[in-house]
Structures are given as structure tokens and as C-alpha cells.
XYZ file of C-alpha atoms in Angstrom:
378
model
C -40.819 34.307 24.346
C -37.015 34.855 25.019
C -37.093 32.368 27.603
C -38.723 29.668 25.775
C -36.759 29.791 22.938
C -33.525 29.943 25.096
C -35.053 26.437 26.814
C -35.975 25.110 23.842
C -32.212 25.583 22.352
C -30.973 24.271 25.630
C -32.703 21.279 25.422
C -32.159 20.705 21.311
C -28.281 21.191 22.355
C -28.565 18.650 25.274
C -30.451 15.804 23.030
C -27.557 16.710 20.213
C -24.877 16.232 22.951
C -26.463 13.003 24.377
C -26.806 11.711 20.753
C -23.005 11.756 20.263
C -22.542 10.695 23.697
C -24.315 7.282 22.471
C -22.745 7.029 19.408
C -19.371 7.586 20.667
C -19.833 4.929 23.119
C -21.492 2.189 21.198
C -19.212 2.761 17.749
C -16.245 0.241 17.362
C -13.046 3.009 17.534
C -10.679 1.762 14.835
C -6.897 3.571 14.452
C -5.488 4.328 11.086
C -1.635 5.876 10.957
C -0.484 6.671 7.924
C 1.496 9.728 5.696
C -1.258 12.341 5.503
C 1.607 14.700 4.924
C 5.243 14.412 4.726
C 7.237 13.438 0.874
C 5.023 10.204 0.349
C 1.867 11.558 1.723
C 0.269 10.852 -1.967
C -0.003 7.117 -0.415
C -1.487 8.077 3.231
C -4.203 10.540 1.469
C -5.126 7.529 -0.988
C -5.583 4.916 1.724
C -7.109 6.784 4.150
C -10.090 7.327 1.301
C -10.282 3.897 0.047
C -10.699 3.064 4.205
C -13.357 6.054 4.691
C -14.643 4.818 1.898
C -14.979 1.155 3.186
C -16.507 2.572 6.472
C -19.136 4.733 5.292
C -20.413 2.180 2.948
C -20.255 -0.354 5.987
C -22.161 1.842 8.537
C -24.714 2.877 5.473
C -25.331 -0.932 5.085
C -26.094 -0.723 9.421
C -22.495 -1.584 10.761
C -21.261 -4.644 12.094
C -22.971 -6.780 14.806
C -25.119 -3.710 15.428
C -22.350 -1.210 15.879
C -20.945 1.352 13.360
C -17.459 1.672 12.900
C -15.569 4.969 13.584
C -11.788 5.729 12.307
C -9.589 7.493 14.825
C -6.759 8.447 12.074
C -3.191 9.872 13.090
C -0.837 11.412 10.347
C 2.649 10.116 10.940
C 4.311 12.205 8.187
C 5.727 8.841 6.937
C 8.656 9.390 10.374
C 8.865 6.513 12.209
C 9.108 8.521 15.606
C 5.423 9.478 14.662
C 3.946 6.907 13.778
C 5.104 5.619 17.804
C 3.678 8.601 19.055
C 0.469 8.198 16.736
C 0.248 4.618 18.469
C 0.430 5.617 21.723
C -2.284 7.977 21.114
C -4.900 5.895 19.736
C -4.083 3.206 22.428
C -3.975 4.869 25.665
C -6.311 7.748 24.850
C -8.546 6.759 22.121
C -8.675 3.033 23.693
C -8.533 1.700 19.977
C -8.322 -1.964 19.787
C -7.441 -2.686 15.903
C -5.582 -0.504 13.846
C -4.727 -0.014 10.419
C -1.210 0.991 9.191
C 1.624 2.536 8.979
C 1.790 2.675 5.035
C 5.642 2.291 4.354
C 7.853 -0.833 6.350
C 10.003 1.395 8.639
C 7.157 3.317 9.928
C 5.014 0.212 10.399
C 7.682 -1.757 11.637
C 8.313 0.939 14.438
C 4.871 0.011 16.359
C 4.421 -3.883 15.564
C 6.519 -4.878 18.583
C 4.152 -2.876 20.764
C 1.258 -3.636 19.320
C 1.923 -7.423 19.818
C 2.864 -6.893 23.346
C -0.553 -4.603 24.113
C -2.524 -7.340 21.630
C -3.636 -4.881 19.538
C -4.322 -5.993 16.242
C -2.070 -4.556 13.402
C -3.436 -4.812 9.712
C -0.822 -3.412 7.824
C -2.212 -2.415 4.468
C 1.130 -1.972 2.196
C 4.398 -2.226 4.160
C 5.880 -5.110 2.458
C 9.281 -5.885 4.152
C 9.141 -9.691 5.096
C 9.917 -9.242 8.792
C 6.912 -6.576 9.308
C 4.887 -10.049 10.852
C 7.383 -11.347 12.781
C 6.668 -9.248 15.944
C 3.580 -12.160 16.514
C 0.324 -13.379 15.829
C -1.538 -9.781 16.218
C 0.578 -8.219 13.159
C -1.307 -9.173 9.527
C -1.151 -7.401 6.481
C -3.089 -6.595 3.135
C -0.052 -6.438 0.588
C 1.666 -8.958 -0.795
C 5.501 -9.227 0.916
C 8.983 -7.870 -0.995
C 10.229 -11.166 -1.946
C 7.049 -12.227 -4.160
C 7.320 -8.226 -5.683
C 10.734 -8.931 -6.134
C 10.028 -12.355 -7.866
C 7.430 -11.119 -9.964
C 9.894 -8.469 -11.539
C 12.250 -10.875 -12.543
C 9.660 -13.213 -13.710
C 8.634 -10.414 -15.805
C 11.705 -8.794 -17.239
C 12.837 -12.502 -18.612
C 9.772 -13.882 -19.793
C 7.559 -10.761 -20.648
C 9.901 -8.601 -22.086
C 12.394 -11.325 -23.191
C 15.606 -9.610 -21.372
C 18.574 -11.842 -21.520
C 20.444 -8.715 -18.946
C 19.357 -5.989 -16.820
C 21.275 -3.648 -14.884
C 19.432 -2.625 -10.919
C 19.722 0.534 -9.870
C 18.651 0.598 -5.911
C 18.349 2.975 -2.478
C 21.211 0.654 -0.246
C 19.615 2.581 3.026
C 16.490 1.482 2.374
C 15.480 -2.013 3.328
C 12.480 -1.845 0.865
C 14.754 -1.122 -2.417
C 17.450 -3.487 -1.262
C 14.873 -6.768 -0.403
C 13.746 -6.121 -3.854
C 16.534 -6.073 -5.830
C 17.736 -9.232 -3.867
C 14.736 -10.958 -4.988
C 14.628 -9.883 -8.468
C 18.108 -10.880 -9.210
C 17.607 -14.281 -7.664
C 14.929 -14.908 -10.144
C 16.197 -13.325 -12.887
C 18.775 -15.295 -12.896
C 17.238 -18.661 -12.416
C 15.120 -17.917 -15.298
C 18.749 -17.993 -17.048
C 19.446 -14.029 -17.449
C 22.504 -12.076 -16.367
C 22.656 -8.649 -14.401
C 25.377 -7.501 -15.771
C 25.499 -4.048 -13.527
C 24.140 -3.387 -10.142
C 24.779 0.375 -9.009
C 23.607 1.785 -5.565
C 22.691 5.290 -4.194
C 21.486 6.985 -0.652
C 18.388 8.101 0.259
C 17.544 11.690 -0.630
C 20.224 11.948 -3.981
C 19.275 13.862 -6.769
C 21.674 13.424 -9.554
C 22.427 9.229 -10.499
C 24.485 9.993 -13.548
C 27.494 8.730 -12.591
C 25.594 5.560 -12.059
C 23.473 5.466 -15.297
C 26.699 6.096 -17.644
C 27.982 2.836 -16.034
C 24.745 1.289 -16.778
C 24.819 2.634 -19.884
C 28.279 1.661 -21.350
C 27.130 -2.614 -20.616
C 23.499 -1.732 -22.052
C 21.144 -3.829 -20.537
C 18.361 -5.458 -22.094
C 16.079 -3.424 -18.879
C 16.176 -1.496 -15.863
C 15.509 -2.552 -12.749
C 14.546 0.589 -10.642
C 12.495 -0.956 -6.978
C 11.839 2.685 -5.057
C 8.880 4.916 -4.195
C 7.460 7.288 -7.372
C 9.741 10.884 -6.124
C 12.953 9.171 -6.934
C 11.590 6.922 -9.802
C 10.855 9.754 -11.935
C 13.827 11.536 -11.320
C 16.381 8.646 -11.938
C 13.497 7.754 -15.421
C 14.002 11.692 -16.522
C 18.255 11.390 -16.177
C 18.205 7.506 -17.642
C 15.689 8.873 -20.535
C 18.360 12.188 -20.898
C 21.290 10.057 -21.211
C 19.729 8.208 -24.639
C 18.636 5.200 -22.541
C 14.924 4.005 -23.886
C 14.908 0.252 -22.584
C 12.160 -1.027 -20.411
C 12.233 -0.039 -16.681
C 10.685 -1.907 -14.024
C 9.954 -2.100 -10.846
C 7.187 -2.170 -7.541
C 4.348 -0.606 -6.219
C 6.356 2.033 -4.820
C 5.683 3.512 -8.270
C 2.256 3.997 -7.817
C 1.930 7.521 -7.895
C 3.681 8.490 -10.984
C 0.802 9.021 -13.006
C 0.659 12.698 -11.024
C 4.338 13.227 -10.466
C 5.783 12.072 -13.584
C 6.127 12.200 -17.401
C 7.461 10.870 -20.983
C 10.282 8.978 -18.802
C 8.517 6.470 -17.490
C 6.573 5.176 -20.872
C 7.738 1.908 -21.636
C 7.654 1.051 -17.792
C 6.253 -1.485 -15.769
C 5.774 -2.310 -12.319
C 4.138 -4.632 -9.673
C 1.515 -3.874 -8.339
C -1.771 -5.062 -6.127
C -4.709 -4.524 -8.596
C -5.832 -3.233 -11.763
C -8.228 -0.505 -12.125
C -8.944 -2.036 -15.886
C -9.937 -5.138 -14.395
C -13.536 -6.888 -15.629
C -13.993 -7.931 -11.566
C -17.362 -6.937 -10.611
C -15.716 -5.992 -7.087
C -13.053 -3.720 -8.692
C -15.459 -2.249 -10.845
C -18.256 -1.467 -8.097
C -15.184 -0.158 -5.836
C -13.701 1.759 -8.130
C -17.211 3.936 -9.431
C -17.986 4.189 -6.027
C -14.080 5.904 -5.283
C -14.796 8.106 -8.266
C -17.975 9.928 -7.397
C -16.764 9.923 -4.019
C -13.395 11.525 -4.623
C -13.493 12.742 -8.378
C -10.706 10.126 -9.671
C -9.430 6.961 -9.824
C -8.360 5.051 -6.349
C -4.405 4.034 -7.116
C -3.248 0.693 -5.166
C -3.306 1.969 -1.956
C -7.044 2.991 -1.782
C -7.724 -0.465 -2.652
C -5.472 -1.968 0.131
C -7.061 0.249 2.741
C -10.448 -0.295 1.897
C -9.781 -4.291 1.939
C -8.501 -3.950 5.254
C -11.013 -2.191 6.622
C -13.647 -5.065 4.719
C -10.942 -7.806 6.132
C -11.227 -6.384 9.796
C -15.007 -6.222 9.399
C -15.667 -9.930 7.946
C -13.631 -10.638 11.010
C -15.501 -8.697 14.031
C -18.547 -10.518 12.167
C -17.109 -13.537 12.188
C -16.210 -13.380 15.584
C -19.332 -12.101 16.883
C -17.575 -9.627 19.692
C -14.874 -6.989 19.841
C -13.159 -9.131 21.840
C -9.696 -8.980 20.669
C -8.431 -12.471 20.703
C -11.547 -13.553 19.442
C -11.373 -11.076 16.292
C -7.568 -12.116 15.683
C -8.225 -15.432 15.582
C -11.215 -14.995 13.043
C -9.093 -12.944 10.969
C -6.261 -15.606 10.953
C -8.855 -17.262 9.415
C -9.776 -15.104 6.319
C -10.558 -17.059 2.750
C -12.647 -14.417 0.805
C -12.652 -12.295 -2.005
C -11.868 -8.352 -1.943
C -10.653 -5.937 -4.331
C -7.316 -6.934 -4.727
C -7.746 -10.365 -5.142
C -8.738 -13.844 -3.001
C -6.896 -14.015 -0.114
C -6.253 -16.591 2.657
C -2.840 -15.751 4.771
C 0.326 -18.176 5.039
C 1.760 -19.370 8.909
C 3.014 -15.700 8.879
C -0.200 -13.805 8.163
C 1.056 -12.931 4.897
C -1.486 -12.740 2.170
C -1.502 -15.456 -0.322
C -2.739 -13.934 -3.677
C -1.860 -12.965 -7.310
C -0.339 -9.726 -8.404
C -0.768 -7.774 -11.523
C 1.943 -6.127 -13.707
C 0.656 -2.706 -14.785
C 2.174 -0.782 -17.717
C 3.006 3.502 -18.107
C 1.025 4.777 -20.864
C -0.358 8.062 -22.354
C -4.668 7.755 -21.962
C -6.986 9.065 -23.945
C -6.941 12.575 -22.684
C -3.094 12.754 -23.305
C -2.495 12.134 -19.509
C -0.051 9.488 -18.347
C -1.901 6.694 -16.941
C -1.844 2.650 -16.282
C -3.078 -0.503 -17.994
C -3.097 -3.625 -17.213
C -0.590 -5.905 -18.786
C -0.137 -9.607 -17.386
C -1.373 -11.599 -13.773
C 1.729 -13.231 -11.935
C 0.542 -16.072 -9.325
C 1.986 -17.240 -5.889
């Protein structure tokens, strides 16, 4: 009896192990890097579910040309030194052919020189710092670039809000800050308003008083404030202590401040990639399907991963083969609709679509939350 039951294990283990064996092989390996961990982790965690997301309901609806898709993902701590070492790894032993990320520009902007040269092909689902695509013709991305963000603030401060001035306060080490406070002054004042006051800090200060009591003694008409949500709502909480209540604004670095913020940042707006609010039947499906799968709603970031992951897809399709000159070349090609909008890409595989401005607001369970507020278009 011992004996058959030890045979009949042995050969229940060996069909389990030839089962993965087969599954392994035949499913299409996709990398994602990203900040699983690390200060802006809060973005990593939320893509990486809005991509799981995208792949289980792909391989549910039977995969793409016959194969399932499998995500290989590396957590790069938002360091650029891992996020090489996280490439490396899912090229030379995970064999990955596509791969989605880094999240933020330096980190992504650390492997797109390789990945061009290996012809590996890059979707890179929010790093917008214009140069990210000019490694080559293997680097796309999801997100719409720094100088439309940047645009779109201005755009809004002068003819939403009806600011004749606004001071910027900005990160001058960080490429992402300073591209969009470039472009938000450029159009702020060729809609005919004045920044009167532009003060700078360094990555990783704490205290900007010495920089909001010059903003404060012109008094703006708003605030421009373009950096991730950490130092957002600390520079809101010391603008807000200092008697300073007019409109800040910025980019989707603020996503994120819903859970890491609060009173400071009502009567603030930023940029951003989609509304959860929105009537679009593919917002609405996507984000039901994010809440019973992960108990909340999906911020900016879910939604950019999971339209890669749909973009990539539509593309292998398209293509008919894993091949990947074949699959670039289809997804040079993309004109559909996804979560965050219709999107075809520009000579630079940049994403030609509309952005949304979202506003800071208490909901109706007394937690800070967004709405939507207005749709700014290329």
C-alpha cells in the first residue's frame, strides 16, 4: 500500500513538474522594473497591479496568438543602479524580450540605451522626461511627455483659475521638476500672465520657508509646485502654515497624495493621465475590475501599466509572432482606445492624447480624494 501510494505521488509530482515545464516554455516572458519599495514605491506597487491586472484578464480571455503572457517583475527601489541590474537580469537570464518600465525618468532613462542596442522593446509607462525616446526606435512610452504636463499647467492656472501671476517653487536636481516648470512658465506667459517669483530647492529638503516667505511677500495669484506627492505635501503643509490659501498646481507626480496627505492640498490641482470619475465605459469596466481585485481605487499609474501591457498585447497580435522587430514595428503603429485615452504615437513614439486636470477634495467619507475638473487636448 506504502509503495503505491509513494508511486502514485511520484508520478502526480512528475505530471505537476512537466505541466510547468510546458507552460514556462510556451508563455511569452514579459519584464516589468519598477519601485516596489524604496520612497516612491506607492507608484511601482500601483502599476505593477494595474499590469497583473491586464495579464490575468488577458490569459483568462486565452492569451495572445495562443500563448499566455507571464510577468518577470524586478523591484528597482526607484535607484537607477537597480533598475540596470534589474535589466540585465530579465535579459540575460530570464531571456525577456519586451519590458515594461522603469516608473520615474532617471531610472528609466538608465536602461533605454541598452535596451535599444539589445532591441529589446522598452514601454515606458510614466517616465515623462522628453529625451526618455531618444535612445531609438525600441523605446515607447504610455504617458504623456513633461513639456505637454508642463503646458497644460499653465494653460490651466491662466484660463481655469484666472491667475494673472504665479510664483514656481521647483527640485533644480531633478530634471522632472525643472522640464516642468520650464514649460509651464513658457505658457503661462504666452497666455499673457507674469511669474513674478521662481524659488528653487535640492532634493531631499525638508523645511522651504525661507522660500515660501519670498513667495509670500509678491503674493501670487497660484502656486506652481511640479514634484512627486512626499515633497508636495510637505512644501502644501509649510505654504498652508505660513497663511498662504491660493491655488496650487502641479503634475502627476502628485498622484499619491490622497494617502500621504491632508487639508494642505484642498484647493489643488494637478495633471494627470485619467479620471477615475470618468463616464468611459473602459475606465469604468477597468476601474470595478481594480477594485474587487485590490479593494480600492487604481490611481494613474495602475491605469498606465495596465495600457501598456493591453498596448504590447494589441501589438504581439498584430504582429502575429514574438518576433521582436516584427512586434516593434506593429506597436509603432498603435491607433486604439485604452484607459487613458486614444492614442496613436508622434515620430518619437510619444503618445498623442488628451490629459485631464484633477482637483483635491474631501469625499464623502471625509477622506481626501480626486475629481475630475477640465480635459486639456494636444
Amino acid at each position: 500500500m506504502k509503495k503505491t501510494l509513494f508511486v502514485f505521488a511520484a508520478a502526480l509530482i512528475g505530471l505537476a513538474l512537466a505541466g510547468c515545464s510546458k507552460s514556462g516554455s510556451n508563455a511569452i516572458k514579459v519584464g516589468s522594473i519598477g519601485p516596489l519599495s524604496g520612497p516612491v514605491a506607492v507608484y511601482g506597487v500601483e502599476c505593477k497591479n494595474g499590469i497583473d491586472l491586464a495579464v490575468a484578464e488577458i490569459n483568462a480571455a486565452g492569451g495572445v496568438n495562443g500563448q499566455l503572457l507571464e510577468i518577470v517583475a524586478e523591484d528597482d527601489e526607484g535607484n537607477p543602479e537597480k533598475s540596470v541590474s534589474a535589466y540585465k537580469k530579465l535579459v540575460t537570464k530570464d531571456g525577456v524580450k519586451y519590458i515594461i518600465g522603469s516608473l520615474t525618468s532617471g531610472c528609466t532613462q538608465a536602461i533605454t540605451q541598452s535596451a535599444q542596442a539589445q532591441k529589446i522593446v522598452q514601454i515606458a509607462p510614466a517616465a515623462t522626461a522628453p529625451a526618455i525616446t531618444d535612445a531609438g526606435n525600441y523605446i515607447f512610452r504610455t504617458c504623456f511627455i513633461d513639456p505637454f504636463q508642463g503646458t497644460v499647467g499653465g494653460k490651466f492656472a491662466a484660463d481655469n483659475l484666472g491667475a494673472n501671476s504665479a510664483a514656481i517653487l521647483y527640485d533644480i536636481g531633478n530634471d522632472y521638476s525643472v522640464g516642468l516648470k520650464e514649460n509651464f512658465f513658457k505658457e503661462f506667459e504666452r497666455l499673457g500672465g507674469r511669474v513674478i517669483a521662481q524659488e528653487s530647492y535640492n532634493t531631499g529638503d525638508k523645511d522651504f520657508n525661507a522660500q515660501i516667505t519670498k513667495i509670500k511677500n509678491v503674493n501670487p495669484d497660484v502656486i506652481y509646485l511640479p514634484d512627486y506627492y512626499g515633497t508636495v505635501a510637505l512644501i502644501a503643509k509649510q505654504l498652508r502654515a505660513q497663511g498662504i490659501t491660493k491655488p496650487i498646481v502641479g503634475a502627476d507626480g502628485w498622484d499619491g497624495l490622497t494617502e500621504n496627505a491632508g487639508e494642505e492640498v484642498l484647493n489643488g490641482y494637478y495633471s494627470n493621465h485619467y479620471a477615475t470619475d470618468s463616464d468611459s465605459e473602459a475606465v469604468q469596466k477597468f476601474v470595478a475590475s481594480f477594485k474587487e481585485k485590490y479593494g480600492k481605487a487604481p490611481n494613474s499609474f495602475a491605469a498606465l501599466g495596465y495600457d501598456s501591457v493591453y498596448m504590447l498585447k494589441d501589438a504581439l497580435a498584430k504582429a502575429g509572432t514574438t518576433d521582436g522587430v516584427a512586434v516593434r514595428d506593429a506597436l509603432e503603429a498603435t491607433d486604439g482606445d485604452y484607459v487613458t485615452g486614444h492614442l496613436t504615437f508622434d515620430e518619437k513614439r510619444n503618445p498623442i492624447k488628451s490629459a485631464v486636470m484633477l482637483e483635491m477634495m474631501r469625499g464623502e467619507d471625509g477622506k481626501l480624494a480626486t475629481k475630475y475638473n477640465s480635459t486639456v487636448n494636444p
